[in-house]
Protein backbone atom coordinates (compact mmCIF):
# COMPACT_ATOMS: atom_id res chain seq x y z
CA UNK A 1 0.00 0.00 0.00
CA UNK A 2 1.22 3.47 -0.91
CA UNK A 3 0.69 6.25 1.59
CA UNK A 4 0.88 9.94 0.75
CA UNK A 5 3.07 11.53 3.43
CA UNK A 6 4.19 15.15 3.32
CA UNK A 7 4.51 15.34 -0.43
CA UNK A 8 5.65 11.80 -1.26
CA UNK A 9 3.92 8.54 -2.01
CA UNK A 10 5.80 6.07 0.16
CA UNK A 11 5.46 2.43 1.01
CA UNK A 12 3.34 1.86 4.14
CA UNK A 13 6.40 0.47 5.96
CA UNK A 14 8.07 3.87 5.48
CA UNK A 15 5.05 5.98 6.39
CA UNK A 16 6.13 7.09 9.86
CA UNK A 17 5.37 10.05 12.11
CA UNK A 18 7.66 11.40 14.84
CA UNK A 19 6.94 10.58 18.50
CA UNK A 20 7.27 14.36 19.02
CA UNK A 21 4.34 15.08 16.69
CA UNK A 22 1.69 16.99 18.62
CA UNK A 23 -0.98 15.02 16.78
CA UNK A 24 0.21 12.01 18.74
CA UNK A 25 1.24 13.78 21.96
CA UNK A 26 -1.95 15.83 22.34
CA UNK A 27 -4.42 14.82 19.64
CA UNK A 28 -3.63 18.19 18.11
CA UNK A 29 -4.78 17.88 14.53
CA UNK A 30 -7.74 17.35 12.23
CA UNK A 31 -8.89 14.63 9.88
CA UNK A 32 -11.38 13.51 7.27
CA UNK A 33 -12.82 10.20 6.18
CA UNK A 34 -13.92 10.02 2.55
CA UNK A 35 -15.41 7.38 0.32
CA UNK A 36 -14.88 6.57 -3.34
CA UNK A 37 -17.33 4.61 -5.44
CA UNK A 38 -16.87 3.35 -9.01
CA UNK A 39 -13.72 5.44 -9.59
CA UNK A 40 -15.06 8.71 -8.17
CA UNK A 41 -14.47 10.37 -4.82
CA UNK A 42 -17.80 11.26 -3.25
CA UNK A 43 -18.14 14.89 -2.11
CA UNK A 44 -14.37 15.47 -2.26
CA UNK A 45 -14.57 19.29 -2.29
CA UNK A 46 -16.99 19.31 0.67
CA UNK A 47 -14.70 17.09 2.74
CA UNK A 48 -11.64 19.20 1.94
CA UNK A 49 -13.57 22.38 2.73
CA UNK A 50 -14.58 20.95 6.11
CA UNK A 51 -10.97 19.89 6.71
CA UNK A 52 -9.76 23.44 6.07
CA UNK A 53 -12.49 24.88 8.30
CA UNK A 54 -11.54 22.43 11.07
CA UNK A 55 -7.87 23.47 10.71
CA UNK A 56 -8.78 27.14 10.74
CA UNK A 57 -10.91 26.72 13.86
CA UNK A 58 -7.93 25.27 15.75
CA UNK A 59 -5.48 27.93 14.42
CA UNK A 60 -3.64 25.45 12.25
CA UNK A 61 -2.22 27.19 9.16
CA UNK A 62 -1.95 24.87 6.22
CA UNK A 63 0.78 25.22 3.59
CA UNK A 64 -1.42 23.63 0.88
CA UNK A 65 -4.40 24.94 -1.05
CA UNK A 66 -7.71 23.07 -1.10
CA UNK A 67 -7.13 22.26 -4.79
CA UNK A 68 -3.75 20.73 -3.93
CA UNK A 69 -5.23 18.60 -1.18
CA UNK A 70 -7.91 17.36 -3.61
CA UNK A 71 -5.20 16.48 -6.10
CA UNK A 72 -3.02 14.68 -3.50
CA UNK A 73 -6.07 12.68 -2.45
CA UNK A 74 -6.80 11.62 -6.04
CA UNK A 75 -3.07 10.77 -6.54
CA UNK A 76 -3.16 8.49 -3.49
CA UNK A 77 -6.21 6.54 -4.62
CA UNK A 78 -4.79 6.16 -8.12
CA UNK A 79 -1.41 4.97 -6.80
CA UNK A 80 -3.18 2.13 -4.99
CA UNK A 81 -5.17 0.94 -8.00
CA UNK A 82 -8.48 0.96 -6.16
CA UNK A 83 -11.97 1.60 -7.56
CA UNK A 84 -14.07 1.47 -4.39
CA UNK A 85 -12.89 2.23 -0.89
CA UNK A 86 -12.28 4.60 1.97
CA UNK A 87 -9.76 7.40 2.40
CA UNK A 88 -8.36 8.67 5.67
CA UNK A 89 -6.78 12.09 5.45
CA UNK A 90 -4.99 13.29 8.58
CA UNK A 91 -3.28 16.58 9.34
CA UNK A 92 -1.25 16.88 12.53
CA UNK A 93 0.19 19.97 14.15
CA UNK A 94 3.64 18.54 13.32
CA UNK A 95 6.72 17.88 15.40
CA UNK A 96 7.54 20.19 18.27
CA UNK A 97 9.08 20.08 21.70
CA UNK A 98 7.24 18.68 24.69
CA UNK A 99 4.75 21.25 25.89
CA UNK A 100 1.23 22.13 24.81
CA UNK A 101 1.95 25.25 22.81
CA UNK A 102 1.13 24.66 19.14
CA UNK A 103 3.61 27.43 18.32
CA UNK A 104 6.38 24.94 19.14
CA UNK A 105 5.49 23.10 15.93
CA UNK A 106 6.85 24.68 12.78
CA UNK A 107 5.22 22.63 10.01
CA UNK A 108 2.05 20.53 9.94
CA UNK A 109 2.23 16.98 8.62
CA UNK A 110 -0.34 15.44 6.33
CA UNK A 111 -0.84 11.84 5.40
CA UNK A 112 -3.43 10.15 3.20
CA UNK A 113 -4.38 6.48 3.33
CA UNK A 114 -6.55 4.91 0.63
CA UNK A 115 -7.91 1.57 1.69
CA UNK A 116 -11.20 -0.22 2.30
CA UNK A 117 -13.59 -0.15 5.23
CA UNK A 118 -16.54 -2.20 6.40
CA UNK A 119 -18.01 -0.61 9.47
CA UNK A 120 -20.96 -2.88 10.18
CA UNK A 121 -21.73 -6.45 9.05
CA UNK A 122 -24.02 -6.53 6.01
CA UNK A 123 -26.93 -8.10 7.92
CA UNK A 124 -27.40 -4.87 9.90
CA UNK A 125 -28.07 -2.91 6.71
CA UNK A 126 -30.94 -5.31 6.04
CA UNK A 127 -32.19 -5.97 9.58
CA UNK A 128 -31.15 -2.75 11.32
CA UNK A 129 -28.95 -1.94 14.27
CA UNK A 130 -29.78 -2.11 17.96
CA UNK A 131 -28.24 0.83 19.76
CA UNK A 132 -27.97 1.97 23.35
CA UNK A 133 -27.84 5.32 25.08
CA UNK A 134 -24.42 5.72 26.68
CA UNK A 135 -23.48 7.57 29.85
CA UNK A 136 -20.55 9.32 28.14
CA UNK A 137 -21.74 12.76 27.09
CA UNK A 138 -20.70 14.85 24.10
CA UNK A 139 -18.45 17.67 25.25
CA UNK A 140 -20.18 21.05 25.39
CA UNK A 141 -19.66 23.18 22.26
CA UNK A 142 -17.79 25.62 24.53
CA UNK A 143 -15.32 22.85 25.38
CA UNK A 144 -14.78 21.25 21.98
CA UNK A 145 -16.52 22.75 18.96
CA UNK A 146 -18.67 19.98 17.46
CA UNK A 147 -17.97 21.15 13.90
CA UNK A 148 -14.24 20.49 14.28
CA UNK A 149 -13.30 17.00 13.15
CA UNK A 150 -10.29 16.86 15.43
CA UNK A 151 -7.96 14.07 16.46
CA UNK A 152 -9.56 14.14 19.95
CA UNK A 153 -11.82 11.10 19.72
CA UNK A 154 -11.38 9.71 23.22
CA UNK A 155 -14.88 10.82 24.13
CA UNK A 156 -16.32 8.87 21.20
CA UNK A 157 -14.07 5.90 21.97
CA UNK A 158 -15.37 5.74 25.56
CA UNK A 159 -18.91 5.82 24.19
CA UNK A 160 -18.02 3.01 21.77
CA UNK A 161 -16.66 0.94 24.68
CA UNK A 162 -20.00 1.32 26.42
CA UNK A 163 -21.82 0.19 23.28
CA UNK A 164 -19.61 -2.87 22.80
CA UNK A 165 -19.86 -3.82 26.49
CA UNK A 166 -23.64 -3.67 26.15
CA UNK A 167 -23.49 -5.93 23.08
CA UNK A 168 -24.45 -3.09 20.75
CA UNK A 169 -22.53 -1.68 17.80
CA UNK A 170 -23.43 1.97 18.30
CA UNK A 171 -24.36 4.32 21.11
CA UNK A 172 -26.52 7.43 21.14
CA UNK A 173 -24.62 10.25 22.80
CA UNK A 174 -26.48 12.99 24.65
CA UNK A 175 -25.14 16.44 25.37
CA UNK A 176 -24.84 17.92 28.85
CA UNK A 177 -28.46 19.13 28.66
CA UNK A 178 -29.73 15.63 27.87
CA UNK A 179 -30.52 16.32 24.22
CA UNK A 180 -29.50 13.81 21.56
CA UNK A 181 -26.29 14.89 19.83
CA UNK A 182 -25.30 11.99 17.56
CA UNK A 183 -23.76 8.53 17.71
CA UNK A 184 -20.07 7.74 18.20
CA UNK A 185 -19.25 8.07 14.52
CA UNK A 186 -22.55 8.80 12.81
CA UNK A 187 -25.31 11.39 12.70
CA UNK A 188 -28.82 10.39 13.71
CA UNK A 189 -32.11 10.88 11.83
CA UNK A 190 -35.72 10.11 12.77
CA UNK A 191 -38.93 9.86 10.80
CA UNK A 192 -42.03 10.96 12.68
CA UNK A 193 -45.39 11.35 10.93
CA UNK A 194 -43.67 11.63 7.56
CA UNK A 195 -41.23 14.33 8.71
CA UNK A 196 -37.45 13.86 8.70
CA UNK A 197 -35.83 15.08 11.94
CA UNK A 198 -32.21 15.46 13.02
CA UNK A 199 -30.48 17.17 15.97
CA UNK A 200 -29.05 20.65 15.64
CA UNK A 201 -25.30 21.03 15.15
CA UNK A 202 -25.34 23.27 18.23
CA UNK A 203 -26.62 20.29 20.25
CA UNK A 204 -23.26 18.61 19.65
CA UNK A 205 -23.57 16.89 16.27
CA UNK A 206 -20.78 16.88 13.72
CA UNK A 207 -21.85 18.74 10.59
CA UNK A 208 -21.71 15.50 8.66
CA UNK A 209 -21.25 15.40 4.90
CA UNK A 210 -23.63 12.44 4.67
CA UNK A 211 -26.06 14.35 6.92
CA UNK A 212 -26.02 17.18 4.37
CA UNK A 213 -26.60 14.67 1.54
CA UNK A 214 -29.66 13.26 3.35
CA UNK A 215 -31.04 16.78 3.86
CA UNK A 216 -30.59 17.41 0.10
CA UNK A 217 -32.27 14.10 -0.72
CA UNK A 218 -35.21 14.94 1.57
CA UNK A 219 -35.96 17.89 -0.67
CA UNK A 220 -35.68 15.74 -3.82
CA UNK A 221 -37.90 13.03 -2.33
CA UNK A 222 -40.42 15.57 -1.09
CA UNK A 223 -39.97 14.62 2.57
CA UNK A 224 -40.43 17.60 4.93
CA UNK A 225 -37.36 18.19 7.08
CA UNK A 226 -36.77 19.77 10.46
CA UNK A 227 -33.56 20.30 12.44
CA UNK A 228 -34.40 20.51 16.15
CA UNK A 229 -33.43 19.51 19.67
CA UNK A 230 -34.38 15.88 20.23
CA UNK A 231 -34.55 13.72 23.34
CA UNK A 232 -34.66 9.95 23.86
CA UNK A 233 -38.44 10.34 23.98
CA UNK A 234 -38.36 11.39 20.33
CA UNK A 235 -36.38 8.26 19.42
CA UNK A 236 -38.63 5.94 21.45
CA UNK A 237 -41.72 7.38 19.79
CA UNK A 238 -40.31 7.75 16.26
CA UNK A 239 -41.67 5.75 13.33
CA UNK A 240 -38.18 5.13 11.96
CA UNK A 241 -34.57 5.87 12.82
CA UNK A 242 -31.35 5.68 10.81
CA UNK A 243 -27.72 6.73 11.11
CA UNK A 244 -25.50 8.35 8.51
CA UNK A 245 -21.75 8.63 8.07
CA UNK A 246 -19.11 8.32 5.40
CA UNK A 247 -18.00 4.92 6.67
CA UNK A 248 -21.45 3.67 7.77
CA UNK A 249 -23.32 5.23 4.81
CA UNK A 250 -27.04 4.96 5.72
CA UNK A 251 -27.94 2.29 8.24
CA UNK A 252 -31.33 1.59 9.84
CA UNK A 253 -31.75 1.53 13.63
CA UNK A 254 -34.52 -0.70 14.96
CA UNK A 255 -34.16 -0.41 18.73
CA UNK A 256 -32.83 1.89 21.43
CA UNK A 257 -32.02 0.48 24.87
CA UNK A 258 -33.83 -2.74 23.84
CA UNK A 259 -37.06 -0.88 23.09
CA UNK A 260 -38.41 -1.29 19.59
CA UNK A 261 -38.48 1.79 17.36
CA UNK A 262 -41.58 1.83 15.14
CA UNK A 263 -42.30 -1.70 13.94
CA UNK A 264 -38.84 -2.89 15.02
CA UNK A 265 -37.91 -3.35 11.34
CA UNK A 266 -36.24 -0.95 8.89
CA UNK A 267 -38.98 1.30 7.56
CA UNK A 268 -40.11 2.50 4.17
CA UNK A 269 -38.62 6.01 4.45
CA UNK A 270 -35.27 4.58 5.54
CA UNK A 271 -35.26 2.32 2.46
CA UNK A 272 -36.02 5.29 0.22
CA UNK A 273 -33.15 7.32 1.67
CA UNK A 274 -30.80 4.35 1.55
CA UNK A 275 -31.59 3.72 -2.11
CA UNK A 276 -31.37 7.39 -3.10
CA UNK A 277 -28.06 7.72 -1.26
CA UNK A 278 -26.51 4.77 -3.10
CA UNK A 279 -27.76 6.01 -6.45
CA UNK A 280 -26.15 9.39 -5.83
CA UNK A 281 -22.91 7.93 -4.45
CA UNK A 282 -22.52 5.61 -7.43
CA UNK A 283 -23.21 8.19 -10.09
CA UNK A 284 -21.59 11.41 -8.85
CA UNK A 285 -18.19 12.47 -7.51
CA UNK A 286 -14.72 13.54 -8.61
CA UNK A 287 -13.06 11.06 -11.00
CA UNK A 288 -9.49 10.26 -9.97
CA UNK A 289 -8.34 8.10 -12.86
N1 LIG B 1 -20.27 12.15 13.82
C1 LIG B 1 -19.02 11.78 14.13
C2 LIG B 1 -18.56 11.90 15.53
C3 LIG B 1 -18.16 11.30 13.12
O1 LIG B 1 -16.92 10.95 13.42
C4 LIG B 1 -18.65 11.20 11.80
C5 LIG B 1 -17.75 10.72 10.70
N2 LIG B 1 -17.43 9.37 10.85
C6 LIG B 1 -19.97 11.57 11.54
C7 LIG B 1 -20.75 12.05 12.58
C8 LIG B 1 -20.54 11.49 10.16
O2 LIG B 1 -19.98 12.49 9.33
P1 LIG B 1 -19.73 12.29 7.78
O3 LIG B 1 -21.05 12.02 7.17
O4 LIG B 1 -19.15 13.58 7.33
O5 LIG B 1 -18.79 11.16 7.62
CSV table of C-alpha atoms and ligand atoms in Angstrom, one decimal:
chain,number,residue,atom,x,y,z
A,1,UNK,CA,0.0,0.0,0.0
A,2,UNK,CA,1.2,3.5,-0.9
A,3,UNK,CA,0.7,6.3,1.6
A,4,UNK,CA,0.9,9.9,0.7
A,5,UNK,CA,3.1,11.5,3.4
A,6,UNK,CA,4.2,15.2,3.3
A,7,UNK,CA,4.5,15.3,-0.4
A,8,UNK,CA,5.6,11.8,-1.3
A,9,UNK,CA,3.9,8.5,-2.0
A,10,UNK,CA,5.8,6.1,0.2
A,11,UNK,CA,5.5,2.4,1.0
A,12,UNK,CA,3.3,1.9,4.1
A,13,UNK,CA,6.4,0.5,6.0
A,14,UNK,CA,8.1,3.9,5.5
A,15,UNK,CA,5.0,6.0,6.4
A,16,UNK,CA,6.1,7.1,9.9
A,17,UNK,CA,5.4,10.0,12.1
A,18,UNK,CA,7.7,11.4,14.8
A,19,UNK,CA,6.9,10.6,18.5
A,20,UNK,CA,7.3,14.4,19.0
A,21,UNK,CA,4.3,15.1,16.7
A,22,UNK,CA,1.7,17.0,18.6
A,23,UNK,CA,-1.0,15.0,16.8
A,24,UNK,CA,0.2,12.0,18.7
A,25,UNK,CA,1.2,13.8,22.0
A,26,UNK,CA,-2.0,15.8,22.3
A,27,UNK,CA,-4.4,14.8,19.6
A,28,UNK,CA,-3.6,18.2,18.1
A,29,UNK,CA,-4.8,17.9,14.5
A,30,UNK,CA,-7.7,17.4,12.2
A,31,UNK,CA,-8.9,14.6,9.9
A,32,UNK,CA,-11.4,13.5,7.3
A,33,UNK,CA,-12.8,10.2,6.2
A,34,UNK,CA,-13.9,10.0,2.5
A,35,UNK,CA,-15.4,7.4,0.3
A,36,UNK,CA,-14.9,6.6,-3.3
A,37,UNK,CA,-17.3,4.6,-5.4
A,38,UNK,CA,-16.9,3.4,-9.0
A,39,UNK,CA,-13.7,5.4,-9.6
A,40,UNK,CA,-15.1,8.7,-8.2
A,41,UNK,CA,-14.5,10.4,-4.8
A,42,UNK,CA,-17.8,11.3,-3.2
A,43,UNK,CA,-18.1,14.9,-2.1
A,44,UNK,CA,-14.4,15.5,-2.3
A,45,UNK,CA,-14.6,19.3,-2.3
A,46,UNK,CA,-17.0,19.3,0.7
A,47,UNK,CA,-14.7,17.1,2.7
A,48,UNK,CA,-11.6,19.2,1.9
A,49,UNK,CA,-13.6,22.4,2.7
A,50,UNK,CA,-14.6,20.9,6.1
A,51,UNK,CA,-11.0,19.9,6.7
A,52,UNK,CA,-9.8,23.4,6.1
A,53,UNK,CA,-12.5,24.9,8.3
A,54,UNK,CA,-11.5,22.4,11.1
A,55,UNK,CA,-7.9,23.5,10.7
A,56,UNK,CA,-8.8,27.1,10.7
A,57,UNK,CA,-10.9,26.7,13.9
A,58,UNK,CA,-7.9,25.3,15.7
A,59,UNK,CA,-5.5,27.9,14.4
A,60,UNK,CA,-3.6,25.4,12.2
A,61,UNK,CA,-2.2,27.2,9.2
A,62,UNK,CA,-1.9,24.9,6.2
A,63,UNK,CA,0.8,25.2,3.6
A,64,UNK,CA,-1.4,23.6,0.9
A,65,UNK,CA,-4.4,24.9,-1.1
A,66,UNK,CA,-7.7,23.1,-1.1
A,67,UNK,CA,-7.1,22.3,-4.8
A,68,UNK,CA,-3.7,20.7,-3.9
A,69,UNK,CA,-5.2,18.6,-1.2
A,70,UNK,CA,-7.9,17.4,-3.6
A,71,UNK,CA,-5.2,16.5,-6.1
A,72,UNK,CA,-3.0,14.7,-3.5
A,73,UNK,CA,-6.1,12.7,-2.5
A,74,UNK,CA,-6.8,11.6,-6.0
A,75,UNK,CA,-3.1,10.8,-6.5
A,76,UNK,CA,-3.2,8.5,-3.5
A,77,UNK,CA,-6.2,6.5,-4.6
A,78,UNK,CA,-4.8,6.2,-8.1
A,79,UNK,CA,-1.4,5.0,-6.8
A,80,UNK,CA,-3.2,2.1,-5.0
A,81,UNK,CA,-5.2,0.9,-8.0
A,82,UNK,CA,-8.5,1.0,-6.2
A,83,UNK,CA,-12.0,1.6,-7.6
A,84,UNK,CA,-14.1,1.5,-4.4
A,85,UNK,CA,-12.9,2.2,-0.9
A,86,UNK,CA,-12.3,4.6,2.0
A,87,UNK,CA,-9.8,7.4,2.4
A,88,UNK,CA,-8.4,8.7,5.7
A,89,UNK,CA,-6.8,12.1,5.4
A,90,UNK,CA,-5.0,13.3,8.6
A,91,UNK,CA,-3.3,16.6,9.3
A,92,UNK,CA,-1.3,16.9,12.5
A,93,UNK,CA,0.2,20.0,14.1
A,94,UNK,CA,3.6,18.5,13.3
A,95,UNK,CA,6.7,17.9,15.4
A,96,UNK,CA,7.5,20.2,18.3
A,97,UNK,CA,9.1,20.1,21.7
A,98,UNK,CA,7.2,18.7,24.7
A,99,UNK,CA,4.8,21.3,25.9
A,100,UNK,CA,1.2,22.1,24.8
A,101,UNK,CA,1.9,25.2,22.8
A,102,UNK,CA,1.1,24.7,19.1
A,103,UNK,CA,3.6,27.4,18.3
A,104,UNK,CA,6.4,24.9,19.1
A,105,UNK,CA,5.5,23.1,15.9
A,106,UNK,CA,6.8,24.7,12.8
A,107,UNK,CA,5.2,22.6,10.0
A,108,UNK,CA,2.0,20.5,9.9
A,109,UNK,CA,2.2,17.0,8.6
A,110,UNK,CA,-0.3,15.4,6.3
A,111,UNK,CA,-0.8,11.8,5.4
A,112,UNK,CA,-3.4,10.2,3.2
A,113,UNK,CA,-4.4,6.5,3.3
A,114,UNK,CA,-6.6,4.9,0.6
A,115,UNK,CA,-7.9,1.6,1.7
A,116,UNK,CA,-11.2,-0.2,2.3
A,117,UNK,CA,-13.6,-0.2,5.2
A,118,UNK,CA,-16.5,-2.2,6.4
A,119,UNK,CA,-18.0,-0.6,9.5
A,120,UNK,CA,-21.0,-2.9,10.2
A,121,UNK,CA,-21.7,-6.4,9.1
A,122,UNK,CA,-24.0,-6.5,6.0
A,123,UNK,CA,-26.9,-8.1,7.9
A,124,UNK,CA,-27.4,-4.9,9.9
A,125,UNK,CA,-28.1,-2.9,6.7
A,126,UNK,CA,-30.9,-5.3,6.0
A,127,UNK,CA,-32.2,-6.0,9.6
A,128,UNK,CA,-31.2,-2.7,11.3
A,129,UNK,CA,-28.9,-1.9,14.3
A,130,UNK,CA,-29.8,-2.1,18.0
A,131,UNK,CA,-28.2,0.8,19.8
A,132,UNK,CA,-28.0,2.0,23.3
A,133,UNK,CA,-27.8,5.3,25.1
A,134,UNK,CA,-24.4,5.7,26.7
A,135,UNK,CA,-23.5,7.6,29.8
A,136,UNK,CA,-20.6,9.3,28.1
A,137,UNK,CA,-21.7,12.8,27.1
A,138,UNK,CA,-20.7,14.8,24.1
A,139,UNK,CA,-18.5,17.7,25.3
A,140,UNK,CA,-20.2,21.0,25.4
A,141,UNK,CA,-19.7,23.2,22.3
A,142,UNK,CA,-17.8,25.6,24.5
A,143,UNK,CA,-15.3,22.8,25.4
A,144,UNK,CA,-14.8,21.2,22.0
A,145,UNK,CA,-16.5,22.7,19.0
A,146,UNK,CA,-18.7,20.0,17.5
A,147,UNK,CA,-18.0,21.1,13.9
A,148,UNK,CA,-14.2,20.5,14.3
A,149,UNK,CA,-13.3,17.0,13.2
A,150,UNK,CA,-10.3,16.9,15.4
A,151,UNK,CA,-8.0,14.1,16.5
A,152,UNK,CA,-9.6,14.1,19.9
A,153,UNK,CA,-11.8,11.1,19.7
A,154,UNK,CA,-11.4,9.7,23.2
A,155,UNK,CA,-14.9,10.8,24.1
A,156,UNK,CA,-16.3,8.9,21.2
A,157,UNK,CA,-14.1,5.9,22.0
A,158,UNK,CA,-15.4,5.7,25.6
A,159,UNK,CA,-18.9,5.8,24.2
A,160,UNK,CA,-18.0,3.0,21.8
A,161,UNK,CA,-16.7,0.9,24.7
A,162,UNK,CA,-20.0,1.3,26.4
A,163,UNK,CA,-21.8,0.2,23.3
A,164,UNK,CA,-19.6,-2.9,22.8
A,165,UNK,CA,-19.9,-3.8,26.5
A,166,UNK,CA,-23.6,-3.7,26.2
A,167,UNK,CA,-23.5,-5.9,23.1
A,168,UNK,CA,-24.4,-3.1,20.8
A,169,UNK,CA,-22.5,-1.7,17.8
A,170,UNK,CA,-23.4,2.0,18.3
A,171,UNK,CA,-24.4,4.3,21.1
A,172,UNK,CA,-26.5,7.4,21.1
A,173,UNK,CA,-24.6,10.3,22.8
A,174,UNK,CA,-26.5,13.0,24.6
A,175,UNK,CA,-25.1,16.4,25.4
A,176,UNK,CA,-24.8,17.9,28.8
A,177,UNK,CA,-28.5,19.1,28.7
A,178,UNK,CA,-29.7,15.6,27.9
A,179,UNK,CA,-30.5,16.3,24.2
A,180,UNK,CA,-29.5,13.8,21.6
A,181,UNK,CA,-26.3,14.9,19.8
A,182,UNK,CA,-25.3,12.0,17.6
A,183,UNK,CA,-23.8,8.5,17.7
A,184,UNK,CA,-20.1,7.7,18.2
A,185,UNK,CA,-19.2,8.1,14.5
A,186,UNK,CA,-22.5,8.8,12.8
A,187,UNK,CA,-25.3,11.4,12.7
A,188,UNK,CA,-28.8,10.4,13.7
A,189,UNK,CA,-32.1,10.9,11.8
A,190,UNK,CA,-35.7,10.1,12.8
A,191,UNK,CA,-38.9,9.9,10.8
A,192,UNK,CA,-42.0,11.0,12.7
A,193,UNK,CA,-45.4,11.4,10.9
A,194,UNK,CA,-43.7,11.6,7.6
A,195,UNK,CA,-41.2,14.3,8.7
A,196,UNK,CA,-37.5,13.9,8.7
A,197,UNK,CA,-35.8,15.1,11.9
A,198,UNK,CA,-32.2,15.5,13.0
A,199,UNK,CA,-30.5,17.2,16.0
A,200,UNK,CA,-29.1,20.6,15.6
A,201,UNK,CA,-25.3,21.0,15.2
A,202,UNK,CA,-25.3,23.3,18.2
A,203,UNK,CA,-26.6,20.3,20.3
A,204,UNK,CA,-23.3,18.6,19.7
A,205,UNK,CA,-23.6,16.9,16.3
A,206,UNK,CA,-20.8,16.9,13.7
A,207,UNK,CA,-21.8,18.7,10.6
A,208,UNK,CA,-21.7,15.5,8.7
A,209,UNK,CA,-21.2,15.4,4.9
A,210,UNK,CA,-23.6,12.4,4.7
A,211,UNK,CA,-26.1,14.3,6.9
A,212,UNK,CA,-26.0,17.2,4.4
A,213,UNK,CA,-26.6,14.7,1.5
A,214,UNK,CA,-29.7,13.3,3.4
A,215,UNK,CA,-31.0,16.8,3.9
A,216,UNK,CA,-30.6,17.4,0.1
A,217,UNK,CA,-32.3,14.1,-0.7
A,218,UNK,CA,-35.2,14.9,1.6
A,219,UNK,CA,-36.0,17.9,-0.7
A,220,UNK,CA,-35.7,15.7,-3.8
A,221,UNK,CA,-37.9,13.0,-2.3
A,222,UNK,CA,-40.4,15.6,-1.1
A,223,UNK,CA,-40.0,14.6,2.6
A,224,UNK,CA,-40.4,17.6,4.9
A,225,UNK,CA,-37.4,18.2,7.1
A,226,UNK,CA,-36.8,19.8,10.5
A,227,UNK,CA,-33.6,20.3,12.4
A,228,UNK,CA,-34.4,20.5,16.1
A,229,UNK,CA,-33.4,19.5,19.7
A,230,UNK,CA,-34.4,15.9,20.2
A,231,UNK,CA,-34.5,13.7,23.3
A,232,UNK,CA,-34.7,10.0,23.9
A,233,UNK,CA,-38.4,10.3,24.0
A,234,UNK,CA,-38.4,11.4,20.3
A,235,UNK,CA,-36.4,8.3,19.4
A,236,UNK,CA,-38.6,5.9,21.5
A,237,UNK,CA,-41.7,7.4,19.8
A,238,UNK,CA,-40.3,7.7,16.3
A,239,UNK,CA,-41.7,5.7,13.3
A,240,UNK,CA,-38.2,5.1,12.0
A,241,UNK,CA,-34.6,5.9,12.8
A,242,UNK,CA,-31.3,5.7,10.8
A,243,UNK,CA,-27.7,6.7,11.1
A,244,UNK,CA,-25.5,8.3,8.5
A,245,UNK,CA,-21.8,8.6,8.1
A,246,UNK,CA,-19.1,8.3,5.4
A,247,UNK,CA,-18.0,4.9,6.7
A,248,UNK,CA,-21.5,3.7,7.8
A,249,UNK,CA,-23.3,5.2,4.8
A,250,UNK,CA,-27.0,5.0,5.7
A,251,UNK,CA,-27.9,2.3,8.2
A,252,UNK,CA,-31.3,1.6,9.8
A,253,UNK,CA,-31.7,1.5,13.6
A,254,UNK,CA,-34.5,-0.7,15.0
A,255,UNK,CA,-34.2,-0.4,18.7
A,256,UNK,CA,-32.8,1.9,21.4
A,257,UNK,CA,-32.0,0.5,24.9
A,258,UNK,CA,-33.8,-2.7,23.8
A,259,UNK,CA,-37.1,-0.9,23.1
A,260,UNK,CA,-38.4,-1.3,19.6
A,261,UNK,CA,-38.5,1.8,17.4
A,262,UNK,CA,-41.6,1.8,15.1
A,263,UNK,CA,-42.3,-1.7,13.9
A,264,UNK,CA,-38.8,-2.9,15.0
A,265,UNK,CA,-37.9,-3.3,11.3
A,266,UNK,CA,-36.2,-1.0,8.9
A,267,UNK,CA,-39.0,1.3,7.6
A,268,UNK,CA,-40.1,2.5,4.2
A,269,UNK,CA,-38.6,6.0,4.5
A,270,UNK,CA,-35.3,4.6,5.5
A,271,UNK,CA,-35.3,2.3,2.5
A,272,UNK,CA,-36.0,5.3,0.2
A,273,UNK,CA,-33.1,7.3,1.7
A,274,UNK,CA,-30.8,4.4,1.6
A,275,UNK,CA,-31.6,3.7,-2.1
A,276,UNK,CA,-31.4,7.4,-3.1
A,277,UNK,CA,-28.1,7.7,-1.3
A,278,UNK,CA,-26.5,4.8,-3.1
A,279,UNK,CA,-27.8,6.0,-6.4
A,280,UNK,CA,-26.1,9.4,-5.8
A,281,UNK,CA,-22.9,7.9,-4.5
A,282,UNK,CA,-22.5,5.6,-7.4
A,283,UNK,CA,-23.2,8.2,-10.1
A,284,UNK,CA,-21.6,11.4,-8.8
A,285,UNK,CA,-18.2,12.5,-7.5
A,286,UNK,CA,-14.7,13.5,-8.6
A,287,UNK,CA,-13.1,11.1,-11.0
A,288,UNK,CA,-9.5,10.3,-10.0
A,289,UNK,CA,-8.3,8.1,-12.9
B,1,LIG,N1,-20.3,12.1,13.8
B,1,LIG,C1,-19.0,11.8,14.1
B,1,LIG,C2,-18.6,11.9,15.5
B,1,LIG,C3,-18.2,11.3,13.1
B,1,LIG,O1,-16.9,11.0,13.4
B,1,LIG,C4,-18.6,11.2,11.8
B,1,LIG,C5,-17.8,10.7,10.7
B,1,LIG,N2,-17.4,9.4,10.9
B,1,LIG,C6,-20.0,11.6,11.5
B,1,LIG,C7,-20.8,12.1,12.6
B,1,LIG,C8,-20.5,11.5,10.2
B,1,LIG,O2,-20.0,12.5,9.3
B,1,LIG,P1,-19.7,12.3,7.8
B,1,LIG,O3,-21.1,12.0,7.2
B,1,LIG,O4,-19.2,13.6,7.3
B,1,LIG,O5,-18.8,11.2,7.6
